[in-house]
Amino acid sequence: MQWVILFLCTILSSCCLPLVVAVKPSGLACEGCHGVISELHGKLNKPTKASIAERVPALLNKICKLENLVRYVYSPPKMVKACNGLLGDHRKAITESLVGHFMENPKVSVEELEGDICFEIAGSCKGIKDSPAGKVSDKLVADQILKPATDGRIAIDPLGDKTKKARNGVGGERNGEPLTAGNSEAEQAKSFTRAAQGVKGTSESLKKRDKKDQNQFFGFSSENEPQKAKPAQKDEL
């Protein structure tokens, strides 16, 4: 029995390990590193009284927040996860790199920092971008689910199969076109906008209704015009 269990474990480990490595989110890791270094570079370029050795650790403690990572290929929640993963693995090396570069050259470029940290220290962008000046969106990334469309093209669904079918119907297409990473993000943005407009419209409707109720209570037909009193009815004898 023990030999059977050992045999099964050997087979499972040999066939499943490559799958785990293949779906590693290297595209997200690279964009996360790019976002973190870009934001840190912008903040560290602002002159303050504190030394660079004091500022770098303080900024690293606050950089992984939604409001700091909103203008990148991936959504802010995914960027925050990538940021936390990057600092969890390489915080000390990143701190030393940033302090060293800025002490040597206060006008160091973001490409130089990204080349050192994202390509050399963390290795997040190796094989994803050709250079620090490149963009993740120029290449297919490993953490997106790739599915063939009906016409042979590739449909990219970063949200997963269930979400795509629930939102777009069976087939994973919108208006006859395969779902792509770009229109998926655009659709999410439109959904948030529609939700915000709906809340605003509901709020204004409630205000109008409350104003109407107040006017009726105080005897006004509108905001400024008093309601005319009705003539008293004579009692019939």
PDB file of C-alpha atoms in Angstrom:
ATOM      1  CA  MET A   1       0.000   0.000   0.000  1.00  0.00           C
ATOM      2  CA  GLN A   2       2.823   2.385   0.848  1.00  0.00           C
ATOM      3  CA  TRP A   3       4.456   1.720  -2.512  1.00  0.00           C
ATOM      4  CA  VAL A   4       1.190   2.577  -4.288  1.00  0.00           C
ATOM      5  CA  ILE A   5       0.876   5.873  -2.413  1.00  0.00           C
ATOM      6  CA  LEU A   6       4.503   6.746  -3.136  1.00  0.00           C
ATOM      7  CA  PHE A   7       4.017   5.921  -6.819  1.00  0.00           C
ATOM      8  CA  LEU A   8       0.914   8.139  -7.065  1.00  0.00           C
ATOM      9  CA  CYS A   9       2.662  11.033  -5.318  1.00  0.00           C
ATOM     10  CA  THR A  10       5.568  10.796  -7.755  1.00  0.00           C
ATOM     11  CA  ILE A  11       3.246  10.892 -10.771  1.00  0.00           C
ATOM     12  CA  LEU A  12       1.206  13.814  -9.402  1.00  0.00           C
ATOM     13  CA  SER A  13       4.276  15.862  -8.561  1.00  0.00           C
ATOM     14  CA  SER A  14       5.824  15.317 -11.987  1.00  0.00           C
ATOM     15  CA  CYS A  15       2.683  16.215 -13.955  1.00  0.00           C
ATOM     16  CA  CYS A  16       1.270  19.039 -11.815  1.00  0.00           C
ATOM     17  CA  LEU A  17       4.400  21.034 -11.005  1.00  0.00           C
ATOM     18  CA  PRO A  18       4.865  22.351 -14.577  1.00  0.00           C
ATOM     19  CA  LEU A  19       1.240  23.532 -14.574  1.00  0.00           C
ATOM     20  CA  VAL A  20       1.785  25.559 -11.411  1.00  0.00           C
ATOM     21  CA  VAL A  21       4.874  27.204 -12.889  1.00  0.00           C
ATOM     22  CA  ALA A  22       3.119  27.896 -16.223  1.00  0.00           C
ATOM     23  CA  VAL A  23       0.299  29.970 -14.726  1.00  0.00           C
ATOM     24  CA  LYS A  24       2.550  32.169 -12.588  1.00  0.00           C
ATOM     25  CA  PRO A  25       1.216  35.756 -12.971  1.00  0.00           C
ATOM     26  CA  SER A  26       4.415  37.203 -14.435  1.00  0.00           C
ATOM     27  CA  GLY A  27       2.550  39.906 -16.378  1.00  0.00           C
ATOM     28  CA  LEU A  28       0.904  41.172 -13.208  1.00  0.00           C
ATOM     29  CA  ALA A  29       4.173  40.946 -11.278  1.00  0.00           C
ATOM     30  CA  CYS A  30       5.954  43.025 -13.930  1.00  0.00           C
ATOM     31  CA  GLU A  31       3.245  45.679 -14.123  1.00  0.00           C
ATOM     32  CA  GLY A  32       3.115  45.759 -10.324  1.00  0.00           C
ATOM     33  CA  CYS A  33       6.860  46.390 -10.116  1.00  0.00           C
ATOM     34  CA  HIS A  34       6.621  49.048 -12.832  1.00  0.00           C
ATOM     35  CA  GLY A  35       3.798  50.794 -10.951  1.00  0.00           C
ATOM     36  CA  VAL A  36       5.566  50.713  -7.586  1.00  0.00           C
ATOM     37  CA  ILE A  37       8.850  52.067  -8.977  1.00  0.00           C
ATOM     38  CA  SER A  38       7.060  54.761 -11.020  1.00  0.00           C
ATOM     39  CA  GLU A  39       5.124  55.998  -7.985  1.00  0.00           C
ATOM     40  CA  LEU A  40       8.181  55.902  -5.711  1.00  0.00           C
ATOM     41  CA  HIS A  41      10.272  57.760  -8.291  1.00  0.00           C
ATOM     42  CA  GLY A  42       7.684  60.547  -8.497  1.00  0.00           C
ATOM     43  CA  LYS A  43       7.430  60.907  -4.724  1.00  0.00           C
ATOM     44  CA  LEU A  44      11.183  60.756  -4.096  1.00  0.00           C
ATOM     45  CA  ASN A  45      11.787  63.501  -6.664  1.00  0.00           C
ATOM     46  CA  LYS A  46       9.846  65.985  -4.526  1.00  0.00           C
ATOM     47  CA  PRO A  47      12.250  67.962  -2.289  1.00  0.00           C
ATOM     48  CA  THR A  48      11.812  67.597   1.478  1.00  0.00           C
ATOM     49  CA  LYS A  49      13.923  68.196   4.586  1.00  0.00           C
ATOM     50  CA  ALA A  50      14.148  64.473   5.382  1.00  0.00           C
ATOM     51  CA  SER A  51      17.078  62.473   4.052  1.00  0.00           C
ATOM     52  CA  ILE A  52      16.645  59.898   1.305  1.00  0.00           C
ATOM     53  CA  ALA A  53      17.570  57.146   3.780  1.00  0.00           C
ATOM     54  CA  GLU A  54      14.602  58.194   5.949  1.00  0.00           C
ATOM     55  CA  ARG A  55      12.136  58.751   3.139  1.00  0.00           C
ATOM     56  CA  VAL A  56      12.532  55.451   1.280  1.00  0.00           C
ATOM     57  CA  PRO A  57      11.463  53.126   4.156  1.00  0.00           C
ATOM     58  CA  ALA A  58       8.590  55.468   5.057  1.00  0.00           C
ATOM     59  CA  LEU A  59       7.292  55.509   1.474  1.00  0.00           C
ATOM     60  CA  LEU A  60       7.596  51.740   1.113  1.00  0.00           C
ATOM     61  CA  ASN A  61       5.303  51.350   4.125  1.00  0.00           C
ATOM     62  CA  LYS A  62       2.569  53.395   2.388  1.00  0.00           C
ATOM     63  CA  ILE A  63       2.978  52.724  -1.319  1.00  0.00           C
ATOM     64  CA  CYS A  64       0.785  49.581  -1.598  1.00  0.00           C
ATOM     65  CA  LYS A  65      -2.560  51.408  -1.460  1.00  0.00           C
ATOM     66  CA  LEU A  66      -5.371  51.542  -4.009  1.00  0.00           C
ATOM     67  CA  GLU A  67      -5.123  55.307  -4.522  1.00  0.00           C
ATOM     68  CA  ASN A  68      -1.441  55.019  -5.475  1.00  0.00           C
ATOM     69  CA  LEU A  69      -1.914  52.361  -8.176  1.00  0.00           C
ATOM     70  CA  VAL A  70      -4.877  53.428 -10.309  1.00  0.00           C
ATOM     71  CA  ARG A  71      -3.354  54.241 -13.727  1.00  0.00           C
ATOM     72  CA  TYR A  72      -1.937  50.922 -14.849  1.00  0.00           C
ATOM     73  CA  VAL A  73      -2.861  47.934 -17.040  1.00  0.00           C
ATOM     74  CA  TYR A  74      -4.348  45.932 -14.167  1.00  0.00           C
ATOM     75  CA  SER A  75      -7.059  46.973 -11.705  1.00  0.00           C
ATOM     76  CA  PRO A  76      -5.997  48.671  -8.427  1.00  0.00           C
ATOM     77  CA  PRO A  77      -6.824  45.608  -6.241  1.00  0.00           C
ATOM     78  CA  LYS A  78      -4.586  43.394  -8.424  1.00  0.00           C
ATOM     79  CA  MET A  79      -1.848  46.026  -8.374  1.00  0.00           C
ATOM     80  CA  VAL A  80      -1.995  46.168  -4.565  1.00  0.00           C
ATOM     81  CA  LYS A  81      -1.535  42.383  -4.395  1.00  0.00           C
ATOM     82  CA  ALA A  82       1.434  42.586  -6.764  1.00  0.00           C
ATOM     83  CA  CYS A  83       2.907  45.439  -4.718  1.00  0.00           C
ATOM     84  CA  ASN A  84       2.612  43.510  -1.464  1.00  0.00           C
ATOM     85  CA  GLY A  85       4.185  40.452  -3.076  1.00  0.00           C
ATOM     86  CA  LEU A  86       7.093  42.484  -4.448  1.00  0.00           C
ATOM     87  CA  LEU A  87       7.886  44.168  -1.132  1.00  0.00           C
ATOM     88  CA  GLY A  88       7.322  40.956   0.805  1.00  0.00           C
ATOM     89  CA  ASP A  89      10.076  39.248  -1.186  1.00  0.00           C
ATOM     90  CA  HIS A  90      12.516  42.076  -1.914  1.00  0.00           C
ATOM     91  CA  ARG A  91      11.923  44.973   0.517  1.00  0.00           C
ATOM     92  CA  LYS A  92      15.507  45.140   1.810  1.00  0.00           C
ATOM     93  CA  ALA A  93      17.126  44.956  -1.633  1.00  0.00           C
ATOM     94  CA  ILE A  94      14.687  47.531  -3.053  1.00  0.00           C
ATOM     95  CA  THR A  95      15.398  49.890  -0.148  1.00  0.00           C
ATOM     96  CA  GLU A  96      19.147  49.639  -0.683  1.00  0.00           C
ATOM     97  CA  SER A  97      18.783  50.131  -4.437  1.00  0.00           C
ATOM     98  CA  LEU A  98      16.614  53.246  -4.131  1.00  0.00           C
ATOM     99  CA  VAL A  99      18.789  54.850  -1.450  1.00  0.00           C
ATOM    100  CA  GLY A 100      21.969  54.084  -3.380  1.00  0.00           C
ATOM    101  CA  HIS A 101      20.688  55.420  -6.705  1.00  0.00           C
ATOM    102  CA  PHE A 102      19.264  58.659  -5.290  1.00  0.00           C
ATOM    103  CA  MET A 103      22.331  59.367  -3.155  1.00  0.00           C
ATOM    104  CA  GLU A 104      24.572  58.898  -6.185  1.00  0.00           C
ATOM    105  CA  ASN A 105      22.307  60.798  -8.592  1.00  0.00           C
ATOM    106  CA  PRO A 106      19.218  62.686  -7.290  1.00  0.00           C
ATOM    107  CA  LYS A 107      17.991  62.956 -10.905  1.00  0.00           C
ATOM    108  CA  VAL A 108      18.132  59.225 -11.599  1.00  0.00           C
ATOM    109  CA  SER A 109      15.584  58.144 -14.240  1.00  0.00           C
ATOM    110  CA  VAL A 110      12.669  55.819 -13.590  1.00  0.00           C
ATOM    111  CA  GLU A 111      13.943  53.523 -16.384  1.00  0.00           C
ATOM    112  CA  GLU A 112      17.265  53.096 -14.574  1.00  0.00           C
ATOM    113  CA  LEU A 113      15.497  52.240 -11.310  1.00  0.00           C
ATOM    114  CA  GLU A 114      13.124  49.830 -13.030  1.00  0.00           C
ATOM    115  CA  GLY A 115      15.993  48.148 -14.864  1.00  0.00           C
ATOM    116  CA  ASP A 116      17.814  47.527 -11.596  1.00  0.00           C
ATOM    117  CA  ILE A 117      14.815  46.504  -9.465  1.00  0.00           C
ATOM    118  CA  CYS A 118      12.265  44.956 -11.852  1.00  0.00           C
ATOM    119  CA  PHE A 119      14.774  43.212 -14.127  1.00  0.00           C
ATOM    120  CA  GLU A 120      17.754  42.425 -11.887  1.00  0.00           C
ATOM    121  CA  ILE A 121      16.633  42.296  -8.229  1.00  0.00           C
ATOM    122  CA  ALA A 122      13.081  40.933  -8.531  1.00  0.00           C
ATOM    123  CA  GLY A 123      13.297  39.598 -12.100  1.00  0.00           C
ATOM    124  CA  SER A 124       9.588  40.403 -12.520  1.00  0.00           C
ATOM    125  CA  CYS A 125       9.889  41.798 -16.032  1.00  0.00           C
ATOM    126  CA  LYS A 126      12.383  39.381 -17.571  1.00  0.00           C
ATOM    127  CA  GLY A 127      10.713  37.812 -20.592  1.00  0.00           C
ATOM    128  CA  ILE A 128       7.716  40.142 -20.269  1.00  0.00           C
ATOM    129  CA  LYS A 129       9.206  43.432 -21.452  1.00  0.00           C
ATOM    130  CA  ASP A 130      12.166  43.909 -23.767  1.00  0.00           C
ATOM    131  CA  SER A 131      13.350  46.944 -21.794  1.00  0.00           C
ATOM    132  CA  PRO A 132      12.292  49.129 -18.833  1.00  0.00           C
ATOM    133  CA  ALA A 133      10.742  51.561 -21.327  1.00  0.00           C
ATOM    134  CA  GLY A 134       8.461  48.841 -22.772  1.00  0.00           C
ATOM    135  CA  LYS A 135       4.862  48.150 -21.805  1.00  0.00           C
ATOM    136  CA  VAL A 136       3.256  45.001 -20.445  1.00  0.00           C
ATOM    137  CA  SER A 137       0.186  45.611 -22.610  1.00  0.00           C
ATOM    138  CA  ASP A 138       2.309  45.088 -25.741  1.00  0.00           C
ATOM    139  CA  LYS A 139       2.571  41.341 -25.011  1.00  0.00           C
ATOM    140  CA  LEU A 140       0.257  38.511 -23.991  1.00  0.00           C
ATOM    141  CA  VAL A 141       0.712  37.936 -20.267  1.00  0.00           C
ATOM    142  CA  ALA A 142       0.789  34.591 -18.489  1.00  0.00           C
ATOM    143  CA  ASP A 143      -1.906  35.228 -15.872  1.00  0.00           C
ATOM    144  CA  GLN A 144      -4.685  35.917 -18.390  1.00  0.00           C
ATOM    145  CA  ILE A 145      -6.867  33.012 -19.500  1.00  0.00           C
ATOM    146  CA  LEU A 146      -6.529  32.462 -23.257  1.00  0.00           C
ATOM    147  CA  LYS A 147      -9.372  30.875 -25.197  1.00  0.00           C
ATOM    148  CA  PRO A 148      -9.839  30.472 -28.980  1.00  0.00           C
ATOM    149  CA  ALA A 149     -12.740  32.466 -30.400  1.00  0.00           C
ATOM    150  CA  THR A 150     -15.111  31.107 -33.063  1.00  0.00           C
ATOM    151  CA  ASP A 151     -13.135  32.733 -35.891  1.00  0.00           C
ATOM    152  CA  GLY A 152      -9.765  31.406 -34.749  1.00  0.00           C
ATOM    153  CA  ARG A 153      -8.654  34.547 -32.918  1.00  0.00           C
ATOM    154  CA  ILE A 154      -7.633  34.542 -29.259  1.00  0.00           C
ATOM    155  CA  ALA A 155     -10.088  35.882 -26.682  1.00  0.00           C
ATOM    156  CA  ILE A 156      -8.473  37.095 -23.457  1.00  0.00           C
ATOM    157  CA  ASP A 157     -10.637  36.858 -20.342  1.00  0.00           C
ATOM    158  CA  PRO A 158      -8.813  38.041 -17.178  1.00  0.00           C
ATOM    159  CA  LEU A 159     -11.969  37.588 -15.095  1.00  0.00           C
ATOM    160  CA  GLY A 160     -12.465  33.871 -15.695  1.00  0.00           C
ATOM    161  CA  ASP A 161     -14.987  31.688 -17.508  1.00  0.00           C
ATOM    162  CA  LYS A 162     -17.904  31.983 -15.075  1.00  0.00           C
ATOM    163  CA  THR A 163     -17.823  35.771 -14.910  1.00  0.00           C
ATOM    164  CA  LYS A 164     -17.592  36.056 -18.690  1.00  0.00           C
ATOM    165  CA  LYS A 165     -20.588  33.793 -19.317  1.00  0.00           C
ATOM    166  CA  ALA A 166     -22.679  35.512 -16.660  1.00  0.00           C
ATOM    167  CA  ARG A 167     -22.016  38.962 -18.133  1.00  0.00           C
ATOM    168  CA  ASN A 168     -21.832  38.278 -21.854  1.00  0.00           C
ATOM    169  CA  GLY A 169     -23.799  35.080 -22.453  1.00  0.00           C
ATOM    170  CA  VAL A 170     -22.584  31.681 -23.590  1.00  0.00           C
ATOM    171  CA  GLY A 171     -19.780  31.959 -26.134  1.00  0.00           C
ATOM    172  CA  GLY A 172     -17.751  34.697 -24.472  1.00  0.00           C
ATOM    173  CA  GLU A 173     -18.428  37.343 -27.112  1.00  0.00           C
ATOM    174  CA  ARG A 174     -19.838  40.847 -26.982  1.00  0.00           C
ATOM    175  CA  ASN A 175     -21.673  42.013 -30.123  1.00  0.00           C
ATOM    176  CA  GLY A 176     -20.005  39.283 -32.152  1.00  0.00           C
ATOM    177  CA  GLU A 177     -16.470  40.163 -31.025  1.00  0.00           C
ATOM    178  CA  PRO A 178     -14.317  38.103 -28.633  1.00  0.00           C
ATOM    179  CA  LEU A 179     -13.806  39.448 -25.152  1.00  0.00           C
ATOM    180  CA  THR A 180     -10.415  41.137 -24.797  1.00  0.00           C
ATOM    181  CA  ALA A 181      -8.523  42.550 -21.847  1.00  0.00           C
ATOM    182  CA  GLY A 182      -9.116  46.097 -23.131  1.00  0.00           C
ATOM    183  CA  ASN A 183     -12.887  45.973 -23.550  1.00  0.00           C
ATOM    184  CA  SER A 184     -13.221  43.989 -20.303  1.00  0.00           C
ATOM    185  CA  GLU A 185     -11.599  46.816 -18.342  1.00  0.00           C
ATOM    186  CA  ALA A 186     -13.666  49.368 -20.300  1.00  0.00           C
ATOM    187  CA  GLU A 187     -16.859  47.462 -19.479  1.00  0.00           C
ATOM    188  CA  GLN A 188     -15.987  47.508 -15.786  1.00  0.00           C
ATOM    189  CA  ALA A 189     -15.444  51.276 -15.951  1.00  0.00           C
ATOM    190  CA  LYS A 190     -18.812  51.749 -17.693  1.00  0.00           C
ATOM    191  CA  SER A 191     -20.513  49.634 -15.033  1.00  0.00           C
ATOM    192  CA  PHE A 192     -19.086  51.797 -12.257  1.00  0.00           C
ATOM    193  CA  THR A 193     -20.195  54.955 -14.135  1.00  0.00           C
ATOM    194  CA  ARG A 194     -23.738  53.632 -14.631  1.00  0.00           C
ATOM    195  CA  ALA A 195     -23.939  52.688 -10.965  1.00  0.00           C
ATOM    196  CA  ALA A 196     -22.782  56.159  -9.900  1.00  0.00           C
ATOM    197  CA  GLN A 197     -25.320  57.846 -12.216  1.00  0.00           C
ATOM    198  CA  GLY A 198     -28.079  55.640 -10.833  1.00  0.00           C
ATOM    199  CA  VAL A 199     -27.259  56.625  -7.258  1.00  0.00           C
ATOM    200  CA  LYS A 200     -27.157  60.302  -8.229  1.00  0.00           C
ATOM    201  CA  GLY A 201     -30.515  60.099 -10.024  1.00  0.00           C
ATOM    202  CA  THR A 202     -32.138  58.339  -7.076  1.00  0.00           C
ATOM    203  CA  SER A 203     -30.820  60.967  -4.672  1.00  0.00           C
ATOM    204  CA  GLU A 204     -32.197  63.838  -6.787  1.00  0.00           C
ATOM    205  CA  SER A 205     -35.599  62.132  -7.079  1.00  0.00           C
ATOM    206  CA  LEU A 206     -35.818  61.775  -3.303  1.00  0.00           C
ATOM    207  CA  LYS A 207     -34.936  65.461  -2.850  1.00  0.00           C
ATOM    208  CA  LYS A 208     -37.711  66.526  -5.275  1.00  0.00           C
ATOM    209  CA  ARG A 209     -40.240  64.290  -3.529  1.00  0.00           C
ATOM    210  CA  ASP A 210     -39.315  65.650  -0.084  1.00  0.00           C
ATOM    211  CA  LYS A 211     -39.606  69.236  -1.385  1.00  0.00           C
ATOM    212  CA  LYS A 212     -43.052  68.510  -2.844  1.00  0.00           C
ATOM    213  CA  ASP A 213     -44.230  67.015   0.462  1.00  0.00           C
ATOM    214  CA  GLN A 214     -43.019  70.106   2.353  1.00  0.00           C
ATOM    215  CA  ASN A 215     -44.824  72.485  -0.048  1.00  0.00           C
ATOM    216  CA  GLN A 216     -48.070  70.555   0.319  1.00  0.00           C
ATOM    217  CA  PHE A 217     -47.767  70.569   4.113  1.00  0.00           C
ATOM    218  CA  PHE A 218     -47.291  74.368   4.307  1.00  0.00           C
ATOM    219  CA  GLY A 219     -49.919  75.114   1.655  1.00  0.00           C
ATOM    220  CA  PHE A 220     -47.635  76.023  -1.253  1.00  0.00           C
ATOM    221  CA  SER A 221     -48.100  74.728  -4.777  1.00  0.00           C
ATOM    222  CA  SER A 222     -44.476  75.541  -5.716  1.00  0.00           C
ATOM    223  CA  GLU A 223     -41.335  76.882  -4.097  1.00  0.00           C
ATOM    224  CA  ASN A 224     -42.340  80.567  -4.067  1.00  0.00           C
ATOM    225  CA  GLU A 225     -46.041  80.701  -5.017  1.00  0.00           C
ATOM    226  CA  PRO A 226     -48.622  80.355  -2.211  1.00  0.00           C
ATOM    227  CA  GLN A 227     -51.563  78.110  -2.920  1.00  0.00           C
ATOM    228  CA  LYS A 228     -54.856  79.951  -3.478  1.00  0.00           C
ATOM    229  CA  ALA A 229     -57.436  79.310  -0.821  1.00  0.00           C
ATOM    230  CA  LYS A 230     -60.559  77.552  -2.011  1.00  0.00           C
ATOM    231  CA  PRO A 231     -63.889  79.457  -1.511  1.00  0.00           C
ATOM    232  CA  ALA A 232     -65.912  78.209   1.402  1.00  0.00           C
ATOM    233  CA  GLN A 233     -68.909  76.123   0.435  1.00  0.00           C
ATOM    234  CA  LYS A 234     -72.328  77.328   1.596  1.00  0.00           C
ATOM    235  CA  ASP A 235     -74.371  74.976   3.609  1.00  0.00           C
ATOM    236  CA  GLU A 236     -77.470  73.930   1.809  1.00  0.00           C
ATOM    237  CA  LEU A 237     -80.652  74.462   3.761  1.00  0.00           C
TER     238      LEU A 237
END
